Amino acid sequence: MVSYKRLNPENVQFSGALLSEEHHRPFQEDVAVPQPDNASLLPRRLTCSITKAVLILGCLLLLLFGGWLLHTIYWLRSTSSQAHRAPAPGQASGPAVQAEVNNSVITARSNACSIIPEGWRFDCYPERGVVVNRELCEARNCCFIPASSSARSKSRKNGIPWCFYPPDFPSYSLVSLNDTSIGLKGALVKDVKTYYPGDILTLEMEIRHETDTRLHVRITDPSSSRFEVPISVPTAAKKAENPQYIIELSKQPFGLVVKRRSTGTVLLNTTVAPLFYADQFLQFSTTLPTRFIYGLGEHRSTFLHSVQWNTLTMWARDVPPMEQTNLYGAHPFYLAMENGGDAHGFFLLNSNAMDVVLQPGPALTWRTIGGILDFYVFLGPDPGSVIEQYVDVIGHPAMPIYWALGYHLCRWGYKTSNATWEVVKNMRNNGIPQDVQWNDIDYMDQAKDFTFDPTNFNTLPDLVRDLHAHNQTYVMILDPGISSTQPEGSYWPFDEGLKRGVFIKDAEGKTLIGKVWPGLTAFPDFSNEVTHEWWYENLKRFHEKVPFDGLWIDMNEPSNFLDGSTVSCPSNNLENPPYTPGVLGGLLRSKTVCATALQKLSTHYNLHNLYGLMEAKATASALKRILAKRPFVISRSTFPSHGLYSGHWLGDNRSLWKDLYTSIAGMLTFNLLGIPLVGADICGFSEEPQEELCVRWTQLGAFYPFARNHNSLDMEPQDPTVFSPLARTAMKQALLLRYSFFPFLYTLFHHAHVKGHTVARPLMFEFPKDIETYGIDRQFLWGRSLLVTPVLEPRVDHVDGYFPEGLWYDYYTGDSVSSKGEKFHLSAPLDKINLHLRQGSVIPTQEPKLTLWVSNGQPLHLVSALSDDGSASGDLFWDDGETIDTYETNQYTYVVFNISQNVMTSHVLHSNQEGSFITIDSTSFYGVREKPSRVLVNSKEVPFLYRDNQVLSVANLGLGLIQNFTISWM
């Protein structure tokens, strides 16, 4: 009997069944699926005390039971084999006999369906816009049970499915299994076609034991190549020697179970629902060992996803962030926190439109409409290690150029270059830090790329030169849509693009024309290397006129004001697939180009979600060639591996308190996704800014890894200079605070680049055994050391913050808080954001100046937060801030600081000339229990200051960064 049931670790057993030994090795990994207790087929041993009468009665009952069982097996087999076939001629019986059989079949089916709990019902009719009734459902050979009245009011899109798979639904069988040099390879066969066209009945499965903590599984069509995501992933040379996972396989129906070796926790179990592998519909489901699921971008939600019938659609779309909507990027990766604090990750390497369904089993279903099933399981075991293992596959994020970590200012609606310049001057005059000035599409001539308005922005080159003279930089927007309506010979980007064939074509091979800001436009095909060279040449030509320093690539889903093109799109299975995920607008072409559009590598149907990634790759490459420095790129649309080339901002948010709060979840999620250079538009993009909101947002934004203030056309200005003196001062203090943390933040980005660490970090990463941290998205950490507790509500002067177990120190004062894992009520007047240092930390800071170019030349101040035992540690990475690959070419300084038994030591592990320009001028130690009698620096006694709150400070040190030193007290 085919059966799909949730398997707990104790239920998974080896059956010892064998495949044909003539051609295959013994089948050693068959999962035995348990039957319900009340349907057990195991004979019971009779006791000696049973009388003969009871024996006879028992035999009669057994015969009756056996007859019922044979009938049921016959029904199940006939139902399974005929699920999608018309009855053969001559099969009909007499009406009375047929009615009796039908009633029996219906009763057996009803019983089999009704025992499936609601939380474990996997949707058999997921199409939107269909009112599913019994007739439609049973035509698919599925169970139909309307949800209970309490659940009926819920959205049908996200509610309990009324139509769901029965235990006997046909699926694949594993018919062969062979060893390979790195794992296993098997054949999957299905005898019965299902209800989506293009069923592929024979599949090849390959299991690769790539590392001890990384399992890779591919399920492909051996008879025909299918689209695969063209990003570089590591190739294992040999099989993992000591894998931390156990693999178990079910033969019929085919299923894969992955367990954590150390605990037996089932991380993946695909036996709970049938596998689909049709040309345009691929689906599999798995149990989840937990309800704590994160990632699955890009969506606006809490950091912790709900598993209450929550469908997350992935199809890049230009739309202001809103709940339950596919947004700008697609990231089919999740992180799961298990019982006991272990964590694992799952990544489906697929770029087609998809739905990911979370349900309260807890369970998850992947449903995509193209490509192959190519997925990874990462074993962690801690959440930070999961992310390290994930970015080992997709690529580590690039090390940003130093000024990327400064304060950026932008708006749509400066209207002139002189107006832009005035804002920059006002910032300088008010002593407010600013590293980068941006322009939105205002600067362009009629919204055309690679141009600037000769009237309103005629002084733009002068503005950029002035910024450079003040150690500031300039970033401009570029949209991918290239204007197509100019007279021939008047607009080089389009003319040259046509000549080289760089634009996306329609299904007939003609240049596809859509509409964006400049009017009718063509879209570059960034899957074509010829396009990369054309893009570079355009940027180089424009850079000779306006020497920009970085690029903002927007509208790159790609966005289109039309649905498809000016001549619509063909009517075929790419534009109207058998199943369309829950995309906004209901059509794949909604506000983008046709799915049938032709690109160099494939159709847009396959490449849509990769468009922003491919543009980012072309842009970063071009900037490296033009500037010979680390490229600065911020992109709206993203896909896994995007961090190699670009950062991300969270899109067109609103000036609302809710958007302030949800920005934290977005920032934390993208750090999980390997894109740590991320932030939201400070003060909000659309709607009128409120002064109090803008102050609180600037305080929070000062701790975004990427900090930019940006607002929309025709809104009131919201840069810090336009507000009241009190608000302006509070914003200035927050930004100066950010600049003082630059050495610490820069070092965090070094660890993200080299090790795959997160920069902005959820509390659960550092406290995985504290379940109270699992849902926290109103606070976050920088690295492991700095706890940020912002105000996220109006008209309050206090904020509640959760402090995991341990000692925490107020960053400003050094006052200590000892927590057992508790919430504390913190004072938070308008000019303050609460910051606390975690015990055991040493962080480097600097005196802040108006630009990072000036700030990063200042002496260092080390702040140490001691543990109960007096220990602490920290580090510092330093280089010239802009040269490409300084770590890879050994052009850097790296210093480790340790404190133990009243002695701080520095160990210079690597040094270069840049480090020789930096000195350490002062240090503070939080948590020194007793006032010292003296302090020694390199064995020489020096003055010191000790405060009653147990803070020891030493100034005027003059220590060279690249020289080892000791500071001790007694």
Short mmCIF file of C-alpha atoms in Angstrom, two decimals, residues 658-940:
data_model
loop_
_atom_site.label_atom_id
_atom_site.label_comp_id
_atom_site.label_asym_id
_atom_site.label_seq_id
_atom_site.Cartn_x
_atom_site.Cartn_y
_atom_site.Cartn_z
CA LYS A 658 5.33 49.73 11.03
CA ASP A 659 7.88 50.07 8.23
CA LEU A 660 10.48 51.14 10.76
CA TYR A 661 9.88 47.91 12.67
CA THR A 662 9.75 45.57 9.65
CA SER A 663 13.06 46.92 8.39
CA ILE A 664 14.85 45.00 11.16
CA ALA A 665 13.45 41.69 9.94
CA GLY A 666 14.47 42.57 6.39
CA MET A 667 18.00 43.47 7.46
CA LEU A 668 18.42 40.28 9.50
CA THR A 669 17.00 38.10 6.72
CA PHE A 670 19.40 39.42 4.09
CA ASN A 671 22.31 38.82 6.43
CA LEU A 672 21.15 35.18 6.49
CA LEU A 673 21.02 35.24 2.69
CA GLY A 674 24.66 36.23 2.23
CA ILE A 675 24.03 39.95 1.51
CA PRO A 676 25.20 41.74 4.68
CA LEU A 677 25.44 45.20 3.04
CA VAL A 678 21.75 45.96 3.49
CA GLY A 679 19.46 48.61 4.90
CA ALA A 680 16.10 50.31 4.47
CA ASP A 681 15.41 53.86 3.32
CA ILE A 682 15.92 55.84 6.53
CA CYS A 683 12.82 57.90 7.41
CA GLY A 684 10.87 56.00 4.74
CA PHE A 685 10.58 56.55 1.00
CA SER A 686 6.93 57.46 0.40
CA GLU A 687 4.46 59.54 2.40
CA GLU A 688 5.32 62.63 4.39
CA PRO A 689 8.07 62.20 6.98
CA GLN A 690 7.31 62.82 10.64
CA GLU A 691 10.00 64.43 12.78
CA GLU A 692 9.86 61.99 15.69
CA LEU A 693 9.75 59.01 13.33
CA CYS A 694 12.71 60.36 11.38
CA VAL A 695 14.75 60.80 14.56
CA ARG A 696 14.05 57.25 15.71
CA TRP A 697 14.67 55.93 12.20
CA THR A 698 18.00 57.72 11.95
CA GLN A 699 19.01 56.16 15.26
CA LEU A 700 18.10 52.70 14.00
CA GLY A 701 19.50 53.42 10.53
CA ALA A 702 22.83 54.34 12.07
CA PHE A 703 23.08 50.61 12.81
CA TYR A 704 21.97 49.32 9.42
CA PRO A 705 25.05 47.87 7.74
CA PHE A 706 24.11 50.11 4.79
CA ALA A 707 22.74 53.49 5.93
CA ARG A 708 20.92 55.69 3.39
CA ASN A 709 18.24 58.34 3.82
CA HIS A 710 16.05 58.46 0.71
CA ASN A 711 12.59 59.82 -0.05
CA SER A 712 10.18 60.20 -2.90
CA LEU A 713 9.15 62.79 -5.43
CA ASP A 714 7.00 65.66 -4.14
CA MET A 715 7.46 64.66 -0.50
CA GLU A 716 8.84 67.19 1.98
CA PRO A 717 12.63 66.97 2.41
CA GLN A 718 13.81 64.68 5.21
CA ASP A 719 17.55 65.12 5.42
CA PRO A 720 18.69 65.93 8.98
CA THR A 721 19.15 69.65 8.29
CA VAL A 722 15.44 70.37 7.68
CA PHE A 723 14.18 69.44 11.15
CA SER A 724 14.08 71.32 14.45
CA PRO A 725 17.35 71.92 16.33
CA LEU A 726 16.49 69.20 18.87
CA ALA A 727 15.76 66.61 16.17
CA ARG A 728 18.74 67.67 14.11
CA THR A 729 21.04 67.27 17.11
CA ALA A 730 19.67 63.83 17.92
CA MET A 731 20.23 62.67 14.31
CA LYS A 732 23.73 64.11 14.28
CA GLN A 733 24.60 62.27 17.48
CA ALA A 734 23.34 58.99 16.06
CA LEU A 735 25.40 59.37 12.89
CA LEU A 736 28.54 60.38 14.79
CA LEU A 737 28.01 57.28 16.90
CA ARG A 738 27.96 55.15 13.74
CA TYR A 739 31.18 56.74 12.54
CA SER A 740 32.86 56.05 15.88
CA PHE A 741 32.12 52.33 15.41
CA PHE A 742 33.69 52.20 11.95
CA PRO A 743 36.75 50.05 12.91
CA PHE A 744 34.43 47.52 14.55
CA LEU A 745 31.95 47.50 11.64
CA TYR A 746 34.73 47.23 9.06
CA THR A 747 36.16 44.22 10.89
CA LEU A 748 32.73 42.57 10.91
CA PHE A 749 32.55 42.95 7.14
CA HIS A 750 35.99 41.37 6.87
CA HIS A 751 34.68 38.31 8.71
CA ALA A 752 31.61 38.26 6.46
CA HIS A 753 33.88 38.32 3.41
CA VAL A 754 36.38 35.71 4.60
CA LYS A 755 34.30 33.43 6.83
CA GLY A 756 30.71 34.01 5.76
CA HIS A 757 29.64 35.56 9.07
CA THR A 758 26.64 37.81 9.50
CA VAL A 759 27.18 41.51 10.32
CA ALA A 760 23.76 42.45 11.70
CA ARG A 761 22.91 39.33 13.65
CA PRO A 762 19.78 37.92 15.33
CA LEU A 763 20.13 37.25 19.05
CA MET A 764 19.44 33.54 18.52
CA PHE A 765 22.73 33.20 16.62
CA GLU A 766 24.65 33.90 19.79
CA PHE A 767 22.16 32.28 22.18
CA PRO A 768 20.79 29.28 20.26
CA LYS A 769 19.75 27.43 23.43
CA ASP A 770 17.61 30.35 24.62
CA ILE A 771 14.26 29.84 22.91
CA GLU A 772 13.16 33.32 24.02
CA THR A 773 15.53 34.77 21.40
CA TYR A 774 14.00 32.83 18.49
CA GLY A 775 11.30 35.34 17.67
CA ILE A 776 13.11 38.57 18.55
CA ASP A 777 13.16 41.08 15.70
CA ARG A 778 12.89 44.33 17.65
CA GLN A 779 16.54 44.06 18.72
CA PHE A 780 19.66 42.79 17.04
CA LEU A 781 23.40 42.45 17.44
CA TRP A 782 26.37 43.80 15.54
CA GLY A 783 28.61 40.76 15.46
CA ARG A 784 28.62 38.94 18.77
CA SER A 785 29.27 41.99 20.93
CA LEU A 786 26.97 44.99 20.48
CA LEU A 787 23.26 44.76 21.37
CA VAL A 788 21.04 47.40 19.72
CA THR A 789 17.62 48.14 21.26
CA PRO A 790 15.87 50.86 19.21
CA VAL A 791 12.62 52.68 19.92
CA LEU A 792 10.01 51.55 17.39
CA GLU A 793 6.87 53.30 18.66
CA PRO A 794 5.78 56.94 18.83
CA ARG A 795 5.58 59.15 21.91
CA VAL A 796 7.56 56.97 24.29
CA ASP A 797 10.71 57.61 26.31
CA HIS A 798 11.33 54.00 27.38
CA VAL A 799 11.83 50.74 25.56
CA ASP A 800 11.70 47.12 26.71
CA GLY A 801 14.63 44.96 25.72
CA TYR A 802 15.42 41.30 26.22
CA PHE A 803 18.85 40.48 27.64
CA PRO A 804 20.03 36.87 27.30
CA GLU A 805 21.79 35.33 30.26
CA GLY A 806 25.05 37.00 31.21
CA LEU A 807 26.59 40.37 31.96
CA TRP A 808 25.74 43.34 29.74
CA TYR A 809 27.22 46.81 29.96
CA ASP A 810 25.64 50.11 28.98
CA TYR A 811 27.90 51.26 26.16
CA TYR A 812 27.74 54.92 27.14
CA THR A 813 28.40 54.58 30.87
CA GLY A 814 29.81 51.13 31.53
CA ASP A 815 27.04 50.37 34.05
CA SER A 816 26.47 46.64 34.21
CA VAL A 817 23.28 44.59 33.93
CA SER A 818 23.30 40.98 35.08
CA SER A 819 20.55 38.99 33.39
CA LYS A 820 19.19 35.51 33.85
CA GLY A 821 17.45 35.85 30.48
CA GLU A 822 15.06 38.72 31.23
CA LYS A 823 13.37 41.81 29.83
CA PHE A 824 14.45 45.19 31.15
CA HIS A 825 12.72 48.56 30.96
CA LEU A 826 15.26 51.00 29.50
CA SER A 827 15.24 54.77 29.47
CA ALA A 828 15.13 56.06 25.88
CA PRO A 829 14.69 59.82 25.54
CA LEU A 830 14.46 61.20 22.01
CA ASP A 831 18.21 61.71 21.71
CA LYS A 832 19.22 58.16 22.71
CA ILE A 833 19.36 54.67 21.22
CA ASN A 834 20.18 51.96 23.75
CA LEU A 835 23.43 50.09 23.16
CA HIS A 836 24.91 47.39 25.36
CA LEU A 837 28.17 45.49 25.19
CA ARG A 838 28.17 41.78 25.83
CA GLN A 839 30.55 40.40 28.42
CA GLY A 840 33.81 39.11 27.04
CA SER A 841 34.06 41.67 24.22
CA VAL A 842 36.77 44.06 23.08
CA ILE A 843 35.73 46.47 20.33
CA PRO A 844 37.83 49.14 18.60
CA THR A 845 36.37 52.63 18.06
CA GLN A 846 37.59 56.00 16.76
CA GLU A 847 36.80 59.65 17.24
CA PRO A 848 34.17 60.40 14.57
CA LYS A 849 34.64 63.09 11.94
CA LEU A 850 32.47 64.31 9.07
CA THR A 851 33.71 61.69 6.60
CA LEU A 852 35.17 58.24 7.03
CA TRP A 853 38.27 59.32 5.12
CA VAL A 854 39.06 61.66 8.02
CA SER A 855 37.64 59.44 10.77
CA ASN A 856 39.63 56.36 9.89
CA GLY A 857 42.89 58.17 10.37
CA GLN A 858 42.07 58.96 14.01
CA PRO A 859 43.66 57.07 16.94
CA LEU A 860 41.79 54.05 18.26
CA HIS A 861 39.96 53.75 21.54
CA LEU A 862 39.47 50.17 22.79
CA VAL A 863 36.37 49.40 24.85
CA SER A 864 36.49 46.15 26.83
CA ALA A 865 33.54 44.48 28.54
CA LEU A 866 34.87 41.93 31.03
CA SER A 867 33.25 38.62 31.85
CA ASP A 868 32.75 37.46 35.43
CA ASP A 869 36.18 35.88 35.33
CA GLY A 870 37.77 39.06 33.98
CA SER A 871 38.33 37.78 30.45
CA ALA A 872 37.53 39.37 27.08
CA SER A 873 38.66 39.26 23.47
CA GLY A 874 38.29 41.13 20.19
CA ASP A 875 40.07 41.89 16.95
CA LEU A 876 40.71 44.48 14.26
CA PHE A 877 41.13 44.16 10.50
CA TRP A 878 42.71 47.14 8.74
CA ASP A 879 43.78 47.96 5.19
CA ASP A 880 43.64 50.93 2.81
CA GLY A 881 39.87 50.59 2.48
CA GLU A 882 39.61 50.46 -1.30
CA THR A 883 42.15 48.16 -2.95
CA ILE A 884 40.63 44.99 -4.41
CA ASP A 885 41.47 41.71 -2.66
CA THR A 886 43.73 43.07 0.08
CA TYR A 887 43.16 39.99 2.23
CA GLU A 888 43.82 37.63 -0.65
CA THR A 889 47.07 39.47 -1.52
CA ASN A 890 48.25 39.95 2.10
CA GLN A 891 47.93 43.75 2.05
CA TYR A 892 46.34 44.12 5.47
CA THR A 893 46.87 44.29 9.22
CA TYR A 894 45.12 41.96 11.62
CA VAL A 895 45.39 42.28 15.39
CA VAL A 896 43.82 40.17 18.15
CA PHE A 897 43.19 41.56 21.65
CA ASN A 898 42.89 39.32 24.72
CA ILE A 899 42.30 40.06 28.39
CA SER A 900 42.92 37.57 31.17
CA GLN A 901 43.87 37.92 34.82
CA ASN A 902 44.05 41.74 34.70
CA VAL A 903 46.29 41.81 31.61
CA MET A 904 45.38 42.96 28.11
CA THR A 905 47.66 41.77 25.33
CA SER A 906 47.66 42.57 21.64
CA HIS A 907 48.96 40.05 19.11
CA VAL A 908 49.73 41.34 15.63
CA LEU A 909 49.04 38.33 13.44
CA HIS A 910 49.65 40.17 10.19
CA SER A 911 50.76 43.71 9.36
CA ASN A 912 51.39 46.04 6.48
CA GLN A 913 52.17 49.69 5.97
CA GLU A 914 48.59 50.92 6.33
CA GLY A 915 48.50 49.61 9.88
CA SER A 916 51.61 51.57 10.78
CA PHE A 917 49.67 54.85 10.42
CA ILE A 918 47.23 53.95 13.21
CA THR A 919 47.81 54.31 16.93
CA ILE A 920 45.89 53.23 20.02
CA ASP A 921 45.41 56.29 22.18
CA SER A 922 43.09 55.14 24.99
CA THR A 923 41.17 52.23 26.44
CA SER A 924 38.32 51.59 28.85
CA PHE A 925 37.66 48.42 30.81
CA TYR A 926 34.08 47.78 31.98
CA GLY A 927 33.65 45.48 34.96
CA VAL A 928 36.94 45.92 36.86
CA ARG A 929 35.77 44.80 40.30
CA GLU A 930 38.29 46.64 42.47
CA LYS A 931 40.15 49.87 42.06
CA PRO A 932 43.72 49.13 40.95
CA SER A 933 46.69 50.49 42.85
CA ARG A 934 48.57 51.00 39.61
CA VAL A 935 48.36 50.41 35.85
CA LEU A 936 51.30 49.36 33.68
CA VAL A 937 51.61 49.80 29.91
CA ASN A 938 54.45 47.68 28.53
CA SER A 939 55.71 47.44 32.14
CA LYS A 940 55.73 51.21 32.55
#
